[in-house]
mmCIF file of C-alpha atoms in Angstrom:
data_model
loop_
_atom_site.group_PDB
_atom_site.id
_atom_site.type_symbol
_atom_site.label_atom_id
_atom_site.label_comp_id
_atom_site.label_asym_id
_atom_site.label_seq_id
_atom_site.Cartn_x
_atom_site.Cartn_y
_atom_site.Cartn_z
ATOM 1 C CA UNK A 291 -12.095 -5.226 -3.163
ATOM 2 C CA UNK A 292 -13.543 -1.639 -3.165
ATOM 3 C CA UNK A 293 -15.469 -1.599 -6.544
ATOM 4 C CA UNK A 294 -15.141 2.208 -7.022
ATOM 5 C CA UNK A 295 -11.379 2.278 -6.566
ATOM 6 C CA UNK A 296 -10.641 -0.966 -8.691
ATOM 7 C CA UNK A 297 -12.749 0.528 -11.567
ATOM 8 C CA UNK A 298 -11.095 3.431 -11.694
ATOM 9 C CA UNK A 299 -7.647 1.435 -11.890
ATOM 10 C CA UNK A 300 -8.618 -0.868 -14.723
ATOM 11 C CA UNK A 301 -9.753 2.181 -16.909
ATOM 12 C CA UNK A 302 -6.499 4.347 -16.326
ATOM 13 C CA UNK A 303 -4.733 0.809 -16.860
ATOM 14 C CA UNK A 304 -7.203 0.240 -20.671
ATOM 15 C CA UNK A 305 -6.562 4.125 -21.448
ATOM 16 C CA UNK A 306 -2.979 4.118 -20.761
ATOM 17 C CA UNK A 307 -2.543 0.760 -23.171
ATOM 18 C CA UNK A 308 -1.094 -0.980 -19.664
ATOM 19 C CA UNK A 309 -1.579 -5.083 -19.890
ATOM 20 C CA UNK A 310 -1.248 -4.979 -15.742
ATOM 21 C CA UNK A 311 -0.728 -3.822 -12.442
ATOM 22 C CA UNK A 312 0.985 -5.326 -9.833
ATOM 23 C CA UNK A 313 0.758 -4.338 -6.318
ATOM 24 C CA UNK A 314 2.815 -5.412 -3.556
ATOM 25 C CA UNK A 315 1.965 -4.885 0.639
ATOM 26 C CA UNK A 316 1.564 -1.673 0.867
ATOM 27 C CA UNK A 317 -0.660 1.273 1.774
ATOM 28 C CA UNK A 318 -1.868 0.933 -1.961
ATOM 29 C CA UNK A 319 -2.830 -2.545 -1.350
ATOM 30 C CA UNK A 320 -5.090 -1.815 1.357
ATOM 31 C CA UNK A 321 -6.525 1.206 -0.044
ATOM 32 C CA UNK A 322 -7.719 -1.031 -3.084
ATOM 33 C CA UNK A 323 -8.018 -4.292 -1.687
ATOM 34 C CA UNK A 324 -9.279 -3.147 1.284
ATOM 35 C CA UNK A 325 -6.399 -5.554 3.358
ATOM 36 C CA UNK A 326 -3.175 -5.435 3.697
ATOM 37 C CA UNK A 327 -0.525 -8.306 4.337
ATOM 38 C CA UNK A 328 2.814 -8.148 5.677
ATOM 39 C CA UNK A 329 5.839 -7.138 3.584
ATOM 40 C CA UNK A 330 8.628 -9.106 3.978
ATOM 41 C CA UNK A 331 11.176 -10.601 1.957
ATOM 42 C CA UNK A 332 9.166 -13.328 0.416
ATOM 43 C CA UNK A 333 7.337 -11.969 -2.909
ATOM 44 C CA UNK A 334 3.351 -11.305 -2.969
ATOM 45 C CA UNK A 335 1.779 -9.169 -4.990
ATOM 46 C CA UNK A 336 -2.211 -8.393 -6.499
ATOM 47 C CA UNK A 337 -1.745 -8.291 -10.039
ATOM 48 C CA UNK A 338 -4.964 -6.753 -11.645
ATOM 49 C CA UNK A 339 -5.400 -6.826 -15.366
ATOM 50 C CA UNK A 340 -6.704 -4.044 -17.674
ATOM 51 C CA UNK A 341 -10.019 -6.766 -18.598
ATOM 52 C CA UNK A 342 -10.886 -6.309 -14.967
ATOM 53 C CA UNK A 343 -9.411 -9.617 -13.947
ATOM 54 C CA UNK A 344 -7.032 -10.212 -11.102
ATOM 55 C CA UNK A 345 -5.368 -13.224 -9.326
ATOM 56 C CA UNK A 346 -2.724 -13.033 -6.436
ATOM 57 C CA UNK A 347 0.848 -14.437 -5.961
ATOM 58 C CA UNK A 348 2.326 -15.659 -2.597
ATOM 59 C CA UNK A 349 4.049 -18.214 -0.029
ATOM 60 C CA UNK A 350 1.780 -20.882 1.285
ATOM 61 C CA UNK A 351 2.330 -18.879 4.491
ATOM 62 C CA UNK A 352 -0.275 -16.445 3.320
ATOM 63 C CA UNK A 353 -2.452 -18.408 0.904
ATOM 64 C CA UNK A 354 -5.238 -19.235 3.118
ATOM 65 C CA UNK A 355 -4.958 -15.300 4.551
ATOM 66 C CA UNK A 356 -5.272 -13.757 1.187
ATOM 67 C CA UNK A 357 -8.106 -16.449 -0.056
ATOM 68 C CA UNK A 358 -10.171 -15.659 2.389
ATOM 69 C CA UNK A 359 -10.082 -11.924 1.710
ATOM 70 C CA UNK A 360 -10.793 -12.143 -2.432
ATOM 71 C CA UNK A 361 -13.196 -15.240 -1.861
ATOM 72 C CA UNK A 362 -13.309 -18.713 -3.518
ATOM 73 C CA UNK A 363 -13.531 -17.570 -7.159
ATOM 74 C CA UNK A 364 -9.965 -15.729 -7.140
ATOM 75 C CA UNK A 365 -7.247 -17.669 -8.043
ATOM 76 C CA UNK A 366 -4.247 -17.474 -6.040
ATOM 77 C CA UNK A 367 -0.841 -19.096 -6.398
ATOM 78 C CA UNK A 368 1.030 -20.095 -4.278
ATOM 79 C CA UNK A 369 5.117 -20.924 -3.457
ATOM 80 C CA UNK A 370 6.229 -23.101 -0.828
ATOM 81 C CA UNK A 371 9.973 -21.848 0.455
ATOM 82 C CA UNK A 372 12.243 -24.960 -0.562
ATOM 83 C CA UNK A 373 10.464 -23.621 -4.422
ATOM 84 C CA UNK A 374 12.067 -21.050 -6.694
ATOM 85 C CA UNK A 375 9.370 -18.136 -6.170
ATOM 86 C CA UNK A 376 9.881 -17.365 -10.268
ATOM 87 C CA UNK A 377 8.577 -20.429 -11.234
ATOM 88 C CA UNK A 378 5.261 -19.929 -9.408
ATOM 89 C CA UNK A 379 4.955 -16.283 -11.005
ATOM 90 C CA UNK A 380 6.073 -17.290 -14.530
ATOM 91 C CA UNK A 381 2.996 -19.774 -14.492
ATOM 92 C CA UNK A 382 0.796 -17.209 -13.137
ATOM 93 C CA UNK A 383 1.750 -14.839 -15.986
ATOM 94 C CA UNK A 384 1.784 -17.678 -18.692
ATOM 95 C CA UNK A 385 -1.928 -18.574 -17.333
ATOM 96 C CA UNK A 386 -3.521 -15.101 -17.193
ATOM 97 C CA UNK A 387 -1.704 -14.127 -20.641
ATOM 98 C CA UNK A 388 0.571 -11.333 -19.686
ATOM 99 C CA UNK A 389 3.979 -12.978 -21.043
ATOM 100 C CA UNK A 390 5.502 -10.456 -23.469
ATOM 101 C CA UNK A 391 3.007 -7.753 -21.842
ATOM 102 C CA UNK A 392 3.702 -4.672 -20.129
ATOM 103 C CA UNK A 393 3.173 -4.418 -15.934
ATOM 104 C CA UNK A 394 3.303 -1.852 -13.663
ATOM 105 C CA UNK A 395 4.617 -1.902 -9.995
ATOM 106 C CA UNK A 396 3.891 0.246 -7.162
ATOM 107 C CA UNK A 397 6.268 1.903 -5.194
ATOM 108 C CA UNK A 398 7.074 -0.906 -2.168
ATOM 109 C CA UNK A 399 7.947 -3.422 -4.425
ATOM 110 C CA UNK A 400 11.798 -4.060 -4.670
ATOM 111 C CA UNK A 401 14.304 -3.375 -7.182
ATOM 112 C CA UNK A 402 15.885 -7.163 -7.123
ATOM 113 C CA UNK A 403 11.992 -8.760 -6.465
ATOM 114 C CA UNK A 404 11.639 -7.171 -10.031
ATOM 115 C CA UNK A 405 14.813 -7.909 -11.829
ATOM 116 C CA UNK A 406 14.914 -11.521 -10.680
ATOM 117 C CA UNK A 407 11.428 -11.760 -12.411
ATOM 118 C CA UNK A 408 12.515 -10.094 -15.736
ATOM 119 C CA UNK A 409 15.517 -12.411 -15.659
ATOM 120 C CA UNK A 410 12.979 -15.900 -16.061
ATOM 121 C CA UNK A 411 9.890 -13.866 -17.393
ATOM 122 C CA UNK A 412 9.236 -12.274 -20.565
ATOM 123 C CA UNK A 413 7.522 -9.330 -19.393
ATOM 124 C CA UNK A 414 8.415 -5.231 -19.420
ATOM 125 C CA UNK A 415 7.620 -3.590 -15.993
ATOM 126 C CA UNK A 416 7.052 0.162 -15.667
ATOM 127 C CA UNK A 417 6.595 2.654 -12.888
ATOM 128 C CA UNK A 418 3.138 2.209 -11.427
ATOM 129 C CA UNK A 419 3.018 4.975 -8.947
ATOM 130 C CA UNK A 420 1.465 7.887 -10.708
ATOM 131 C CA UNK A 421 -1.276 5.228 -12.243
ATOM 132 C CA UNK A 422 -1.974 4.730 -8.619
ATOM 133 C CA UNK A 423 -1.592 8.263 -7.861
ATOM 134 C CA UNK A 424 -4.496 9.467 -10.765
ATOM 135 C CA UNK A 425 -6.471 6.349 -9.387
ATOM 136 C CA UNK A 426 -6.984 8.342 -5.588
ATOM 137 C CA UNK A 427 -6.549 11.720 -6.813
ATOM 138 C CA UNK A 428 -10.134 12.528 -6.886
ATOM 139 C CA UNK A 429 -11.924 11.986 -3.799
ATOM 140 C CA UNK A 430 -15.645 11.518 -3.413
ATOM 141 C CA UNK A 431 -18.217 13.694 -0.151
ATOM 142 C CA UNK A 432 -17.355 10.784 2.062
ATOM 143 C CA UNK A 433 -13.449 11.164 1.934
ATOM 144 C CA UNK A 434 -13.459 14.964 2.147
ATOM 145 C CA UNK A 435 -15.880 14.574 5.347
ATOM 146 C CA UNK A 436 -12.963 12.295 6.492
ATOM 147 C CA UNK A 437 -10.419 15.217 5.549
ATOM 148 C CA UNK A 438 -12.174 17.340 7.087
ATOM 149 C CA UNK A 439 -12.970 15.135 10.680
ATOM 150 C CA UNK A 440 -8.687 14.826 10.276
ATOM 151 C CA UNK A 441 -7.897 17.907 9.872
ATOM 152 C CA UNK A 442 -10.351 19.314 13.168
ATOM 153 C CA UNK A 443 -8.663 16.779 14.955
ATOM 154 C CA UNK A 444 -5.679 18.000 14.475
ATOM 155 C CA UNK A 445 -6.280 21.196 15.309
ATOM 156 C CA UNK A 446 -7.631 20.306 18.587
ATOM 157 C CA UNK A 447 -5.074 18.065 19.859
ATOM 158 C CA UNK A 448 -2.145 20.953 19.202
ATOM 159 C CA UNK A 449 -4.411 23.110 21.472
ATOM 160 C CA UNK A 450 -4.627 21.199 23.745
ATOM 161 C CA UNK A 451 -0.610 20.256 23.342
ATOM 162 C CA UNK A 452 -0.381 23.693 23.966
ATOM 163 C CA UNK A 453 -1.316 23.324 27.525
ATOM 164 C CA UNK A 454 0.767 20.312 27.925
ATOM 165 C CA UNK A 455 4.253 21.985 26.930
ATOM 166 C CA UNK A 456 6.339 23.629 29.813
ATOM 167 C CA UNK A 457 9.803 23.916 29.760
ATOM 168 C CA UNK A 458 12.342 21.139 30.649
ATOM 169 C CA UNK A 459 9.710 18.552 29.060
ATOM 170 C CA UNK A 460 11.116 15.939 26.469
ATOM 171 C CA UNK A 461 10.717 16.113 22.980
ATOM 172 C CA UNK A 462 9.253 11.909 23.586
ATOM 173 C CA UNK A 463 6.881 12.807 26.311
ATOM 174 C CA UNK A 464 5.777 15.496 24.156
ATOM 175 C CA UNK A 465 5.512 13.158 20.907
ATOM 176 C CA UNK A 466 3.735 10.733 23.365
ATOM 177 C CA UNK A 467 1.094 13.155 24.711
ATOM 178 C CA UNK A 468 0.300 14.086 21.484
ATOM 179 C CA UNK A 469 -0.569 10.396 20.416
ATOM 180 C CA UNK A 470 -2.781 9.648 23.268
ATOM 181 C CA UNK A 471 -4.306 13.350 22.846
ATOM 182 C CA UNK A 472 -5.748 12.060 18.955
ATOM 183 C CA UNK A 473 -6.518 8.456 20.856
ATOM 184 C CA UNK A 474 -8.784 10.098 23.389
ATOM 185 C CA UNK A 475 -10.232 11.985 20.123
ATOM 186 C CA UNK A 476 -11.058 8.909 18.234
ATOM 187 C CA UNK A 477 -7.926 8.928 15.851
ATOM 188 C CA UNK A 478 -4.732 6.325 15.141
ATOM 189 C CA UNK A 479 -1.444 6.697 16.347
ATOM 190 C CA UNK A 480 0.096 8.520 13.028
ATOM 191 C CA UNK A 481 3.778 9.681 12.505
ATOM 192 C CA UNK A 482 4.529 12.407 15.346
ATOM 193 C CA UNK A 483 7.869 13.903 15.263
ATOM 194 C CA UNK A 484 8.746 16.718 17.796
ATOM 195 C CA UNK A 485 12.020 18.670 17.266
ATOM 196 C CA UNK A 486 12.960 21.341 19.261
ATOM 197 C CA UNK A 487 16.183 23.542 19.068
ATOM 198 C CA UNK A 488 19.601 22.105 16.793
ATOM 199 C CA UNK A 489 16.822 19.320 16.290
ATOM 200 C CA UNK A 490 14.582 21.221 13.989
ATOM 201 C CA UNK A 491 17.308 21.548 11.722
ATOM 202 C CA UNK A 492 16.792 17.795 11.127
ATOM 203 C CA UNK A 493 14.457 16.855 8.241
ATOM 204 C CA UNK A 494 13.721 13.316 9.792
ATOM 205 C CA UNK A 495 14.443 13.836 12.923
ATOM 206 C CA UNK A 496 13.766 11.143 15.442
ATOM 207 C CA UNK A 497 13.628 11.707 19.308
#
């Protein structure tokens, strides 16, 4: 758990009168929880409390996973698939206090994961995404440094594209190039999209 990051959370979560956060996989999860498990259609979350608590929820595929990443001392619950999933998180609310309380849920959770909890649970859930938003809004030296490293990086590779480009070349060898340009550089693979001509017009468009 990154200390700084989870601190921050539990105060905007005790200053906004919030009983809870729940966080599903996501980039949120990993930015806090420093880990990140696979979303799929079984329901997991990190539910943190405004007391600084926290305990997790998922199937026994991922119990061991997630225990070893919070440690012995961190309860987590978990659902076998022949179970009904609600059960298992209607205990875990009942146990940490937060039936009749109000949660809030990040952004990759989904709609029916939520509703089929509300229909079993006594609990209000509320949009968690600008909580989680005001929690990474500020960054400290060591981020902008990282900013900074990304942004030079950038700038390099596209000179360097530069030289690559020549006409007849395909928008995917271009988008290609361009990821093994930031690779040589010391960077990940991040979302390249190259659009040339009636393509540009496209908002998302994929080559």
């Amino acid at each position: 758990m990154r200390k700084k990051y989870f601190d921050r959370l539990v105060k905007i979560l005790h200053d906004k009168n919030i009983d809870a956060m729940l966080i599903a996989p996501s980039e949120e999860m990993e930015f806090i929880m420093d880990h990140n498990t696979h979303l799929c259609e079984r329901f997991q979350a990190l539910i943190i409390k405004k007391d600084g608590t926290y305990f997790y929820i998922c199937n026994l595929l991922t119990v061991d996973e997630v225990q070893a990443v919070l440690g012995p001392d961190i309860k987590v619950y978990g659902w076998f698939d022949g179970d009904v999933f609600t059960d298992t998180v209607k205990k875990a609310f009942e146990e940490n206090d937060l039936i009749g309380k109000t949660i809030a849920v990040n952004s990759t959770e989904r709609a029916f994961i939520v509703l089929q909890i509300m229909e079993t649970t006594d609990v209000k859930f509320v949009n968690g995404k600008p909580l989680l938003e005001e929690m990474r809004m500020i960054k400290d030296e060591n981020e902008l440094n990282d900013l900074r490293m990304a942004a030079r990086i950038t700038d390099e590779s596209y000179e360097e594209l530069l030289k690559f480009i020549k006409p007849g070349i395909k928008e995917a060898d271009i988008a290609r190039k361009m990821n093994e340009i930031f690779k040589e550089k010391g960077a990940d693979e991040g979302f390249t999209m190259v659009c040339s001509g009636p393509n540009s017009s496209y908002p998302h468009y994929n080559s």
